mmCIF file of C-alpha atoms in Angstrom:
data_model
loop_
_atom_site.group_PDB
_atom_site.id
_atom_site.type_symbol
_atom_site.label_atom_id
_atom_site.label_comp_id
_atom_site.label_asym_id
_atom_site.label_seq_id
_atom_site.Cartn_x
_atom_site.Cartn_y
_atom_site.Cartn_z
ATOM 1 C CA MET A 84 18.788 42.998 -24.436
ATOM 2 C CA SER A 85 15.655 44.716 -23.131
ATOM 3 C CA GLN A 86 12.332 43.906 -24.729
ATOM 4 C CA PRO A 87 10.168 46.737 -26.091
ATOM 5 C CA GLN A 88 7.558 47.772 -23.548
ATOM 6 C CA SER A 89 4.652 46.685 -25.742
ATOM 7 C CA HIS A 90 5.894 43.085 -25.543
ATOM 8 C CA HIS A 91 6.635 42.955 -21.821
ATOM 9 C CA ALA A 92 4.808 40.582 -19.537
ATOM 10 C CA THR A 93 1.289 41.820 -18.971
ATOM 11 C CA PRO A 94 -1.198 41.082 -16.137
ATOM 12 C CA GLU A 95 -2.413 38.072 -18.132
ATOM 13 C CA ALA A 96 1.129 36.827 -18.845
ATOM 14 C CA PRO A 97 1.867 33.303 -17.560
ATOM 15 C CA GLY A 98 3.787 32.501 -14.421
ATOM 16 C CA LYS A 99 6.850 30.269 -14.401
ATOM 17 C CA GLY A 100 4.919 26.986 -14.246
ATOM 18 C CA GLN A 101 2.599 28.012 -17.044
ATOM 19 C CA ARG A 102 5.559 29.208 -19.128
ATOM 20 C CA MET A 103 6.965 25.681 -19.066
ATOM 21 C CA ALA A 104 3.513 24.309 -19.895
ATOM 22 C CA VAL A 105 3.364 26.607 -22.931
ATOM 23 C CA LEU A 106 6.634 25.159 -24.193
ATOM 24 C CA ASP A 107 5.393 21.605 -23.648
ATOM 25 C CA VAL A 108 2.212 22.323 -25.600
ATOM 26 C CA LEU A 109 4.311 23.803 -28.402
ATOM 27 C CA ARG A 110 6.485 20.678 -28.461
ATOM 28 C CA GLY A 111 3.392 18.512 -28.574
ATOM 29 C CA VAL A 112 2.031 20.405 -31.569
ATOM 30 C CA ALA A 113 5.415 20.268 -33.318
ATOM 31 C CA VAL A 114 5.986 16.533 -32.723
ATOM 32 C CA LEU A 115 2.525 15.594 -33.938
ATOM 33 C CA GLY A 116 2.729 18.095 -36.799
ATOM 34 C CA ILE A 117 5.935 16.703 -38.297
ATOM 35 C CA LEU A 118 4.144 13.426 -38.950
ATOM 36 C CA LEU A 119 2.070 15.197 -41.605
ATOM 37 C CA MET A 120 5.226 15.269 -43.712
ATOM 38 C CA ASN A 121 7.082 12.251 -42.372
ATOM 39 C CA ILE A 122 4.144 10.012 -43.206
ATOM 40 C CA GLN A 123 4.865 10.690 -46.884
ATOM 41 C CA SER A 124 8.408 9.430 -46.398
ATOM 42 C CA PHE A 125 7.198 6.309 -44.601
ATOM 43 C CA GLY A 126 4.296 5.534 -46.890
ATOM 44 C CA ARG A 127 5.319 6.640 -50.375
ATOM 45 C CA LEU A 128 8.342 6.471 -52.654
ATOM 46 C CA SER A 129 11.333 8.534 -51.543
ATOM 47 C CA SER A 130 11.249 10.574 -54.758
ATOM 48 C CA GLU A 131 7.669 11.679 -54.007
ATOM 49 C CA TYR A 132 8.705 13.473 -50.833
ATOM 50 C CA LEU A 133 10.098 16.417 -52.800
ATOM 51 C CA ASN A 134 8.332 15.791 -56.109
ATOM 52 C CA PRO A 135 4.586 15.103 -55.801
ATOM 53 C CA LYS A 136 4.499 14.396 -59.537
ATOM 54 C CA ALA A 137 7.319 11.855 -59.525
ATOM 55 C CA LEU A 138 4.923 9.249 -60.929
ATOM 56 C CA GLY A 139 2.835 11.676 -62.970
ATOM 57 C CA ASP A 140 -0.105 13.874 -62.050
ATOM 58 C CA PRO A 141 -1.776 12.660 -58.830
ATOM 59 C CA PRO A 142 -5.593 12.483 -58.492
ATOM 60 C CA THR A 143 -7.212 15.869 -57.875
ATOM 61 C CA LEU A 144 -7.971 15.255 -54.196
ATOM 62 C CA ASP A 145 -4.459 13.990 -53.565
ATOM 63 C CA TRP A 146 -3.032 17.076 -55.273
ATOM 64 C CA ILE A 147 -5.168 19.381 -53.114
ATOM 65 C CA VAL A 148 -4.072 17.514 -49.975
ATOM 66 C CA TRP A 149 -0.435 17.800 -51.036
ATOM 67 C CA VAL A 150 -0.676 21.555 -51.691
ATOM 68 C CA VAL A 151 -2.432 22.249 -48.374
ATOM 69 C CA ASN A 152 0.065 20.061 -46.532
ATOM 70 C CA HIS A 153 2.933 21.801 -48.292
ATOM 71 C CA VAL A 154 1.635 25.205 -47.223
ATOM 72 C CA VAL A 155 0.793 24.440 -43.591
ATOM 73 C CA ALA A 156 3.223 21.663 -42.646
ATOM 74 C CA ASP A 157 6.190 21.172 -44.993
ATOM 75 C CA GLU A 158 9.261 22.473 -43.099
ATOM 76 C CA LYS A 159 6.947 24.349 -40.696
ATOM 77 C CA PHE A 160 6.673 21.918 -37.807
ATOM 78 C CA ILE A 161 10.266 20.758 -37.978
ATOM 79 C CA THR A 162 11.229 24.456 -37.933
ATOM 80 C CA MET A 163 9.012 24.850 -34.871
ATOM 81 C CA LEU A 164 10.545 21.807 -33.157
ATOM 82 C CA THR A 165 14.088 22.975 -33.928
ATOM 83 C CA ILE A 166 13.352 26.444 -32.574
ATOM 84 C CA LEU A 167 12.173 24.798 -29.352
ATOM 85 C CA PHE A 168 15.326 22.672 -29.218
ATOM 86 C CA GLY A 169 17.365 25.866 -29.292
ATOM 87 C CA ALA A 170 15.196 27.349 -26.560
ATOM 88 C CA GLY A 171 15.960 24.276 -24.472
ATOM 89 C CA ILE A 172 19.665 25.134 -24.543
ATOM 90 C CA VAL A 173 18.925 28.503 -22.936
ATOM 91 C CA ILE A 174 16.624 26.906 -20.351
ATOM 92 C CA MET A 175 19.215 24.297 -19.363
ATOM 93 C CA ALA A 176 22.034 26.849 -19.228
ATOM 94 C CA ASN A 177 20.006 29.231 -17.055
ATOM 95 C CA ALA A 178 18.899 26.438 -14.720
ATOM 96 C CA SER A 179 22.378 24.964 -14.284
ATOM 97 C CA LYS A 180 24.125 25.564 -10.947
ATOM 98 C CA GLU A 181 27.373 24.058 -12.227
ATOM 99 C CA SER A 182 30.368 25.883 -13.548
ATOM 100 C CA ALA A 183 30.284 26.724 -17.237
ATOM 101 C CA ALA A 184 32.849 24.011 -17.973
ATOM 102 C CA ALA A 185 30.896 21.367 -16.052
ATOM 103 C CA PHE A 186 27.657 22.312 -17.769
ATOM 104 C CA GLU A 187 29.268 22.157 -21.207
ATOM 105 C CA GLN A 188 30.693 18.729 -20.453
ATOM 106 C CA ARG A 189 27.310 17.427 -19.292
ATOM 107 C CA TYR A 190 25.562 18.930 -22.315
ATOM 108 C CA ARG A 191 28.072 17.392 -24.716
ATOM 109 C CA ARG A 192 27.397 13.987 -23.149
ATOM 110 C CA ARG A 193 23.704 14.536 -23.788
ATOM 111 C CA MET A 194 24.393 15.384 -27.416
ATOM 112 C CA ALA A 195 26.708 12.404 -27.810
ATOM 113 C CA TRP A 196 24.001 10.007 -26.634
ATOM 114 C CA LEU A 197 21.401 11.815 -28.726
ATOM 115 C CA PHE A 198 23.655 11.206 -31.722
ATOM 116 C CA VAL A 199 23.775 7.495 -30.849
ATOM 117 C CA PHE A 200 19.975 7.365 -30.607
ATOM 118 C CA GLY A 201 19.671 9.155 -33.931
ATOM 119 C CA LEU A 202 22.234 6.981 -35.672
ATOM 120 C CA ALA A 203 20.491 3.806 -34.529
ATOM 121 C CA HIS A 204 17.113 5.222 -35.508
ATOM 122 C CA GLY A 205 18.322 6.314 -38.926
ATOM 123 C CA LEU A 206 20.262 3.184 -39.828
ATOM 124 C CA LEU A 207 17.846 0.588 -38.473
ATOM 125 C CA LEU A 208 14.379 2.093 -38.846
ATOM 126 C CA TRP A 209 14.042 5.221 -40.968
ATOM 127 C CA PRO A 210 16.685 7.196 -42.921
ATOM 128 C CA GLY A 211 14.900 10.515 -42.337
ATOM 129 C CA ASP A 212 16.036 10.722 -38.694
ATOM 130 C CA ILE A 213 16.688 14.213 -37.315
ATOM 131 C CA LEU A 214 18.157 13.354 -33.899
ATOM 132 C CA ALA A 215 21.727 12.828 -35.131
ATOM 133 C CA ALA A 216 21.664 16.189 -36.898
ATOM 134 C CA TYR A 217 20.129 17.786 -33.787
ATOM 135 C CA ALA A 218 23.028 16.431 -31.734
ATOM 136 C CA ILE A 219 25.634 17.905 -34.065
ATOM 137 C CA CYS A 220 23.880 21.267 -34.399
ATOM 138 C CA GLY A 221 23.057 21.372 -30.688
ATOM 139 C CA ALA A 222 26.715 20.938 -29.754
ATOM 140 C CA ILE A 223 27.607 23.867 -32.020
ATOM 141 C CA ALA A 224 24.697 26.029 -30.859
ATOM 142 C CA LEU A 225 25.803 25.628 -27.252
ATOM 143 C CA GLN A 226 28.755 27.899 -27.970
ATOM 144 C CA PHE A 227 26.370 30.742 -28.855
ATOM 145 C CA ARG A 228 24.304 30.622 -25.652
ATOM 146 C CA GLN A 229 25.758 33.844 -24.240
ATOM 147 C CA ARG A 230 25.220 35.865 -27.406
ATOM 148 C CA SER A 231 22.631 38.623 -27.408
ATOM 149 C CA PRO A 232 19.252 38.043 -29.115
ATOM 150 C CA VAL A 233 20.193 40.452 -31.920
ATOM 151 C CA GLU A 234 23.443 38.609 -32.586
ATOM 152 C CA LEU A 235 21.649 35.259 -32.557
ATOM 153 C CA VAL A 236 19.096 36.466 -35.089
ATOM 154 C CA TRP A 237 21.815 37.759 -37.397
ATOM 155 C CA PHE A 238 23.745 34.494 -37.193
ATOM 156 C CA SER A 239 20.504 32.636 -37.909
ATOM 157 C CA LEU A 240 19.759 34.706 -41.000
ATOM 158 C CA LEU A 241 23.337 34.298 -42.222
ATOM 159 C CA LEU A 242 23.093 30.510 -41.961
ATOM 160 C CA PHE A 243 19.733 30.483 -43.712
ATOM 161 C CA ALA A 244 21.142 32.647 -46.486
ATOM 162 C CA THR A 245 24.148 30.318 -46.781
ATOM 163 C CA ALA A 246 21.821 27.410 -47.480
ATOM 164 C CA THR A 247 20.065 29.499 -50.122
ATOM 165 C CA VAL A 248 23.338 30.350 -51.869
ATOM 166 C CA LEU A 249 24.396 26.710 -51.704
ATOM 167 C CA TRP A 250 21.151 25.558 -53.313
ATOM 168 C CA MET A 251 21.543 28.169 -56.055
ATOM 169 C CA LEU A 252 25.056 26.887 -56.768
ATOM 170 C CA PHE A 253 23.744 23.316 -56.906
ATOM 171 C CA SER A 254 21.130 24.487 -59.409
ATOM 172 C CA VAL A 255 23.796 26.155 -61.558
ATOM 173 C CA GLY A 256 25.625 22.846 -61.581
ATOM 174 C CA LEU A 257 22.531 20.921 -62.650
ATOM 175 C CA VAL A 258 21.561 23.394 -65.384
ATOM 176 C CA PHE A 259 24.927 24.389 -66.826
ATOM 177 C CA LEU A 260 27.776 22.198 -65.603
ATOM 178 C CA LEU A 261 26.821 18.556 -65.230
ATOM 179 C CA PRO A 262 26.665 16.411 -68.382
ATOM 180 C CA MET A 263 23.091 15.634 -69.385
ATOM 181 C CA ASP A 264 23.563 11.901 -68.916
ATOM 182 C CA TRP A 265 24.589 12.532 -65.298
ATOM 183 C CA VAL A 266 21.556 14.750 -64.767
ATOM 184 C CA GLY A 267 19.387 12.095 -66.364
ATOM 185 C CA TYR A 268 20.778 9.413 -64.068
ATOM 186 C CA LEU A 269 20.122 11.525 -60.957
ATOM 187 C CA ALA A 270 16.614 12.397 -62.138
ATOM 188 C CA THR A 271 15.598 8.826 -62.913
ATOM 189 C CA HIS A 272 16.876 7.578 -59.571
ATOM 190 C CA TYR A 273 15.824 10.366 -57.205
ATOM 191 C CA TRP A 274 13.197 12.559 -58.896
ATOM 192 C CA THR A 275 11.164 10.763 -61.589
ATOM 193 C CA PRO A 276 12.102 7.124 -61.016
ATOM 194 C CA THR A 277 11.897 4.464 -63.700
ATOM 195 C CA ALA A 278 9.804 1.336 -63.173
ATOM 196 C CA ASP A 279 12.907 -0.640 -62.181
ATOM 197 C CA VAL A 280 13.853 1.914 -59.525
ATOM 198 C CA VAL A 281 10.296 1.935 -58.166
ATOM 199 C CA TYR A 282 10.164 -1.857 -58.008
ATOM 200 C CA ALA A 283 13.545 -2.049 -56.278
ATOM 201 C CA GLU A 284 12.487 0.415 -53.562
ATOM 202 C CA VAL A 285 9.159 -1.314 -52.957
ATOM 203 C CA ASP A 286 10.854 -4.706 -52.833
ATOM 204 C CA ARG A 287 13.544 -3.491 -50.427
ATOM 205 C CA LEU A 288 11.059 -1.992 -47.974
ATOM 206 C CA THR A 289 8.403 -4.688 -48.069
ATOM 207 C CA PHE A 290 9.310 -8.200 -49.192
ATOM 208 C CA ASN A 291 13.014 -7.999 -48.307
ATOM 209 C CA TRP A 292 13.037 -5.509 -45.438
ATOM 210 C CA VAL A 293 14.970 -7.809 -43.102
ATOM 211 C CA SER A 294 17.416 -9.238 -45.647
ATOM 212 C CA THR A 295 18.378 -5.789 -46.969
ATOM 213 C CA VAL A 296 19.150 -4.271 -43.561
ATOM 214 C CA GLY A 297 22.819 -3.783 -44.465
ATOM 215 C CA GLU A 298 22.048 -2.179 -47.817
ATOM 216 C CA ARG A 299 19.460 0.085 -46.230
ATOM 217 C CA ALA A 300 21.897 1.120 -43.499
ATOM 218 C CA VAL A 301 24.528 2.124 -46.054
ATOM 219 C CA ASP A 302 21.928 4.074 -48.062
ATOM 220 C CA ALA A 303 20.670 5.742 -44.883
ATOM 221 C CA LEU A 304 24.173 6.780 -43.852
ATOM 222 C CA SER A 305 24.854 8.389 -47.232
ATOM 223 C CA ALA A 306 21.430 10.082 -47.177
ATOM 224 C CA GLN A 307 22.065 11.451 -43.679
ATOM 225 C CA ALA A 308 25.476 12.788 -44.711
ATOM 226 C CA TRP A 309 24.023 14.470 -47.804
ATOM 227 C CA MET A 310 21.114 16.035 -45.912
ATOM 228 C CA LEU A 311 23.443 17.299 -43.193
ATOM 229 C CA ALA A 312 25.897 18.942 -45.590
ATOM 230 C CA SER A 313 23.389 20.358 -48.071
ATOM 231 C CA ASP A 314 20.598 21.415 -45.730
ATOM 232 C CA ARG A 315 20.446 20.498 -42.068
ATOM 233 C CA ILE A 316 23.707 21.901 -40.726
ATOM 234 C CA TRP A 317 22.640 25.320 -42.026
ATOM 235 C CA ARG A 318 18.913 25.231 -41.478
ATOM 236 C CA MET A 319 18.787 23.425 -38.133
ATOM 237 C CA LEU A 320 21.604 25.426 -36.589
ATOM 238 C CA ALA A 321 19.930 28.621 -37.823
ATOM 239 C CA MET A 322 16.625 27.675 -36.209
ATOM 240 C CA MET A 323 18.283 26.656 -32.952
ATOM 241 C CA LEU A 324 19.963 30.050 -32.738
ATOM 242 C CA LEU A 325 16.648 31.734 -33.540
ATOM 243 C CA GLY A 326 15.003 29.673 -30.795
ATOM 244 C CA MET A 327 17.639 30.821 -28.322
ATOM 245 C CA ALA A 328 16.931 34.436 -29.282
ATOM 246 C CA LEU A 329 13.160 34.003 -29.013
ATOM 247 C CA MET A 330 13.545 32.405 -25.605
ATOM 248 C CA LYS A 331 15.716 35.245 -24.346
ATOM 249 C CA VAL A 332 13.256 37.944 -25.431
ATOM 250 C CA GLY A 333 10.278 36.148 -23.872
ATOM 251 C CA PHE A 334 8.448 35.240 -27.087
ATOM 252 C CA LEU A 335 8.454 31.463 -26.647
ATOM 253 C CA PRO A 336 7.518 31.389 -22.938
ATOM 254 C CA GLY A 337 4.428 33.457 -23.741
ATOM 255 C CA GLN A 338 5.546 36.678 -22.028
ATOM 256 C CA TRP A 339 4.581 39.065 -24.793
ATOM 257 C CA SER A 340 1.214 40.799 -24.934
ATOM 258 C CA LEU A 341 -1.721 39.035 -26.581
ATOM 259 C CA ALA A 342 -1.861 41.774 -29.202
ATOM 260 C CA SER A 343 1.767 41.098 -30.134
ATOM 261 C CA TYR A 344 1.096 37.393 -30.647
ATOM 262 C CA LYS A 345 -1.926 38.197 -32.779
ATOM 263 C CA ARG A 346 0.227 40.422 -34.980
ATOM 264 C CA VAL A 347 2.853 37.696 -35.342
ATOM 265 C CA ALA A 348 0.197 35.111 -36.216
ATOM 266 C CA ILE A 349 -1.531 37.263 -38.814
ATOM 267 C CA GLY A 350 1.680 38.697 -40.241
ATOM 268 C CA GLY A 351 3.378 35.303 -40.462
ATOM 269 C CA LEU A 352 0.513 33.809 -42.454
ATOM 270 C CA ILE A 353 0.060 36.864 -44.674
ATOM 271 C CA VAL A 354 3.747 36.835 -45.559
ATOM 272 C CA GLY A 355 4.406 33.116 -45.581
ATOM 273 C CA VAL A 356 1.466 31.553 -47.407
ATOM 274 C CA PRO A 357 1.770 33.584 -50.657
ATOM 275 C CA VAL A 358 5.509 32.909 -50.781
ATOM 276 C CA VAL A 359 4.965 29.148 -50.461
ATOM 277 C CA LEU A 360 2.307 29.265 -53.181
ATOM 278 C CA ALA A 361 4.701 31.235 -55.370
ATOM 279 C CA GLY A 362 7.161 28.378 -54.997
ATOM 280 C CA VAL A 363 4.487 25.886 -56.084
ATOM 281 C CA TRP A 364 3.702 28.124 -59.078
ATOM 282 C CA PHE A 365 7.395 28.147 -60.025
ATOM 283 C CA ASN A 366 7.603 24.354 -59.933
ATOM 284 C CA GLU A 367 4.449 24.061 -62.010
ATOM 285 C CA ALA A 368 5.846 26.585 -64.492
ATOM 286 C CA VAL A 369 9.006 24.514 -65.001
ATOM 287 C CA ASN A 370 6.936 21.320 -65.070
ATOM 288 C CA TRP A 371 8.745 20.013 -61.978
ATOM 289 C CA ASP A 372 11.971 19.764 -63.947
ATOM 290 C CA PHE A 373 14.640 18.180 -61.743
ATOM 291 C CA ARG A 374 17.241 20.763 -62.745
ATOM 292 C CA TYR A 375 15.135 23.652 -61.451
ATOM 293 C CA SER A 376 12.757 22.209 -58.860
ATOM 294 C CA MET A 377 15.214 20.141 -56.847
ATOM 295 C CA PHE A 378 16.885 23.209 -55.337
ATOM 296 C CA LEU A 379 15.550 26.492 -56.771
ATOM 297 C CA GLY A 380 11.994 25.263 -56.358
ATOM 298 C CA ARG A 381 12.496 24.781 -52.625
ATOM 299 C CA ILE A 382 13.894 28.236 -51.790
ATOM 300 C CA ALA A 383 10.503 29.955 -51.434
ATOM 301 C CA ASN A 384 9.293 27.414 -48.880
ATOM 302 C CA HIS A 385 12.708 27.482 -47.209
ATOM 303 C CA TRP A 386 12.208 31.121 -46.208
ATOM 304 C CA ALA A 387 8.432 31.156 -45.838
ATOM 305 C CA SER A 388 8.596 28.284 -43.356
ATOM 306 C CA ILE A 389 10.085 30.652 -40.782
ATOM 307 C CA ALA A 390 7.143 33.055 -41.012
ATOM 308 C CA ILE A 391 4.514 30.306 -40.930
ATOM 309 C CA ALA A 392 6.226 28.414 -38.098
ATOM 310 C CA LEU A 393 6.292 31.610 -36.025
ATOM 311 C CA ALA A 394 2.616 32.084 -36.846
ATOM 312 C CA TRP A 395 1.780 28.588 -35.558
ATOM 313 C CA ILE A 396 3.800 29.243 -32.416
ATOM 314 C CA ALA A 397 1.953 32.510 -31.826
ATOM 315 C CA ILE A 398 -1.426 30.843 -32.389
ATOM 316 C CA VAL A 399 -0.655 28.059 -29.906
ATOM 317 C CA ILE A 400 0.514 30.574 -27.307
ATOM 318 C CA LEU A 401 -2.673 32.601 -27.803
ATOM 319 C CA VAL A 402 -4.768 29.475 -27.245
ATOM 320 C CA VAL A 403 -2.881 28.542 -24.068
ATOM 321 C CA ARG A 404 -2.783 32.090 -22.707
ATOM 322 C CA GLN A 405 -6.540 32.491 -23.127
ATOM 323 C CA SER A 406 -7.268 29.037 -21.654
ATOM 324 C CA LEU A 407 -9.025 27.860 -24.801
ATOM 325 C CA PHE A 408 -9.535 24.165 -25.600
ATOM 326 C CA ARG A 409 -8.149 23.094 -22.228
ATOM 327 C CA THR A 410 -8.683 19.390 -22.795
ATOM 328 C CA ALA A 411 -6.826 19.521 -26.107
ATOM 329 C CA THR A 412 -3.970 21.642 -24.758
ATOM 330 C CA GLY A 413 -3.662 19.331 -21.754
ATOM 331 C CA ALA A 414 -3.292 16.374 -24.108
ATOM 332 C CA LEU A 415 -0.756 18.240 -26.230
ATOM 333 C CA GLU A 416 1.212 19.143 -23.105
ATOM 334 C CA ALA A 417 1.465 15.429 -22.261
ATOM 335 C CA VAL A 418 2.640 14.686 -25.796
ATOM 336 C CA GLY A 419 5.210 17.459 -25.544
ATOM 337 C CA ARG A 420 6.596 16.146 -22.268
ATOM 338 C CA LEU A 421 7.291 12.880 -24.106
ATOM 339 C CA ALA A 422 8.572 14.545 -27.288
ATOM 340 C CA MET A 423 11.495 12.200 -27.920
ATOM 341 C CA THR A 424 9.477 9.099 -27.089
ATOM 342 C CA ASN A 425 6.672 10.188 -29.388
ATOM 343 C CA TYR A 426 9.053 11.093 -32.203
ATOM 344 C CA LEU A 427 10.698 7.660 -32.089
ATOM 345 C CA GLY A 428 7.317 6.076 -31.454
ATOM 346 C CA GLN A 429 6.031 7.444 -34.744
ATOM 347 C CA SER A 430 8.801 5.584 -36.532
ATOM 348 C CA ILE A 431 8.078 2.355 -34.659
ATOM 349 C CA LEU A 432 4.369 2.556 -35.490
ATOM 350 C CA CYS A 433 4.920 3.549 -39.122
ATOM 351 C CA VAL A 434 7.533 0.851 -39.690
ATOM 352 C CA GLY A 435 4.957 -1.632 -38.431
ATOM 353 C CA ILE A 436 2.316 -0.247 -40.773
ATOM 354 C CA PHE A 437 4.289 0.270 -43.976
ATOM 355 C CA TYR A 438 7.375 -1.956 -44.019
ATOM 356 C CA GLY A 439 7.872 -5.668 -44.539
ATOM 357 C CA ILE A 440 8.479 -6.412 -40.868
ATOM 358 C CA GLY A 441 4.843 -5.420 -40.257
ATOM 359 C CA LEU A 442 1.807 -4.961 -42.497
ATOM 360 C CA GLY A 443 3.861 -4.064 -45.566
ATOM 361 C CA LEU A 444 1.504 -1.346 -46.827
ATOM 362 C CA PHE A 445 4.263 0.776 -48.344
ATOM 363 C CA SER A 446 3.173 2.688 -51.492
ATOM 364 C CA ARG A 447 -0.432 1.485 -51.126
ATOM 365 C CA PHE A 448 -1.974 4.789 -49.983
ATOM 366 C CA GLY A 449 -2.463 8.160 -51.649
ATOM 367 C CA TYR A 450 -1.881 11.485 -49.890
ATOM 368 C CA LEU A 451 -5.501 11.685 -48.716
ATOM 369 C CA GLU A 452 -5.497 8.158 -47.313
ATOM 370 C CA LEU A 453 -2.231 8.817 -45.493
ATOM 371 C CA LEU A 454 -4.016 11.506 -43.457
ATOM 372 C CA GLY A 455 -6.167 8.725 -42.026
ATOM 373 C CA VAL A 456 -3.018 6.897 -40.914
ATOM 374 C CA VAL A 457 -1.782 10.132 -39.336
ATOM 375 C CA ALA A 458 -5.029 10.439 -37.365
ATOM 376 C CA VAL A 459 -4.671 6.875 -36.054
ATOM 377 C CA VAL A 460 -1.045 7.426 -34.969
ATOM 378 C CA TRP A 461 -1.991 10.725 -33.323
ATOM 379 C CA ALA A 462 -4.793 9.057 -31.371
ATOM 380 C CA ILE A 463 -2.459 6.299 -30.160
ATOM 381 C CA GLN A 464 0.257 8.738 -29.127
ATOM 382 C CA ILE A 465 -2.079 11.142 -27.359
ATOM 383 C CA ALA A 466 -3.698 8.311 -25.387
ATOM 384 C CA PHE A 467 -0.302 6.792 -24.529
ATOM 385 C CA SER A 468 1.130 10.140 -23.421
ATOM 386 C CA ILE A 469 -1.808 10.953 -21.158
ATOM 387 C CA ILE A 470 -1.727 7.531 -19.496
ATOM 388 C CA TRP A 471 2.060 7.445 -19.155
ATOM 389 C CA ARG A 472 2.152 10.899 -17.579
ATOM 390 C CA GLN A 473 -0.208 9.745 -14.859
ATOM 391 C CA TYR A 474 2.461 7.393 -13.553
ATOM 392 C CA HIS A 475 5.804 8.754 -14.742
ATOM 393 C CA ALA A 476 7.434 12.180 -14.813
ATOM 394 C CA MET A 477 9.440 11.406 -17.963
ATOM 395 C CA GLY A 478 8.947 9.344 -21.086
ATOM 396 C CA PRO A 479 10.801 6.032 -21.465
ATOM 397 C CA PHE A 480 13.290 7.307 -24.038
ATOM 398 C CA GLU A 481 13.747 10.601 -22.175
ATOM 399 C CA SER A 482 14.485 8.681 -18.982
ATOM 400 C CA LEU A 483 16.966 6.374 -20.736
ATOM 401 C CA TRP A 484 18.668 9.348 -22.370
ATOM 402 C CA ARG A 485 18.993 11.129 -19.046
ATOM 403 C CA ARG A 486 20.468 8.068 -17.294
ATOM 404 C CA LEU A 487 22.975 7.414 -20.071
ATOM 405 C CA ALA A 488 24.050 11.066 -20.238
ATOM 406 C CA ALA A 489 24.518 11.151 -16.449
ATOM 407 C CA GLY A 490 27.312 8.609 -16.853
#
């Protein structure tokens, strides 16, 4: 599909080497950015991830931090990272000199080992793992690599809409179909936990982290299955297909005009931010009622995250294209080259900070204080990435993944 002339590569458009650097910087931003949300899963009760008022009204500063984080980060950076994963499929397919069958076989091996990494990560360290879901969705997305950008976008929108319909049906079930005692049980265990539920989670993750490894693994497996069926298979696959489309039309490599990226950045924020805030208003209006907020209350952010993620992508590309903040973009490029290592590294560091095998600081920090932990982890990962890249072409986990997938 030909790109409109106004978006074609311009005299200031990047060459091939810089195009890859743009993608690495984008990955670096995405990997660091997802910690803004993941830190809440590591450091606070599981029910607070979706319901900031699970334990009642938070302090004013914590509430402000949560709202800002919800607008700029919640679902935005994982959307960005998933879009880039889809773009990677196109890059690998275009670079392959093998037959189509040989390439597909090699790619499936990569996804199989990625699934193993994700399963181990999710069962042993942190149940919020995304790598296993990426492996499943990546294997499916591979079959769409020869579709046109228009077809990919339509498939992406269809999948996103499917998730929306599914969430609406779940909400109908909660409001009209399930007995109230069932709804009450779900709410008190996963939305507004009782004191016993809170104590059990704190105890499991701090004092008895090692002894409850089997129980945590079973819980993680069920959580992964639920997230995959109710959300990730639709959302992640949709964003991978969108990433493939955006790679094919030159948006992600930075080949559009600067004016086009500025329009995407401004338009994405103008559209996305009010929609996210409307979702917050809805949840406040229903007093964060489990029956309405659990699914209906997430739909606004579900759609707005696409617009805001595209805005962040456009902003990063503008910065790189105009050679702004070169030291920072160089550091982010190093982080992006070690994306898998840094993603898993965040879990290793956070497990050491919050869980019983380490400092055991789980549930000790508010939303504002958690930002300080994020800054420390970022500093460690940026320094590590820069130093590692001086001596190695690939990160340790990337290198292991490549060797295993090679057979």
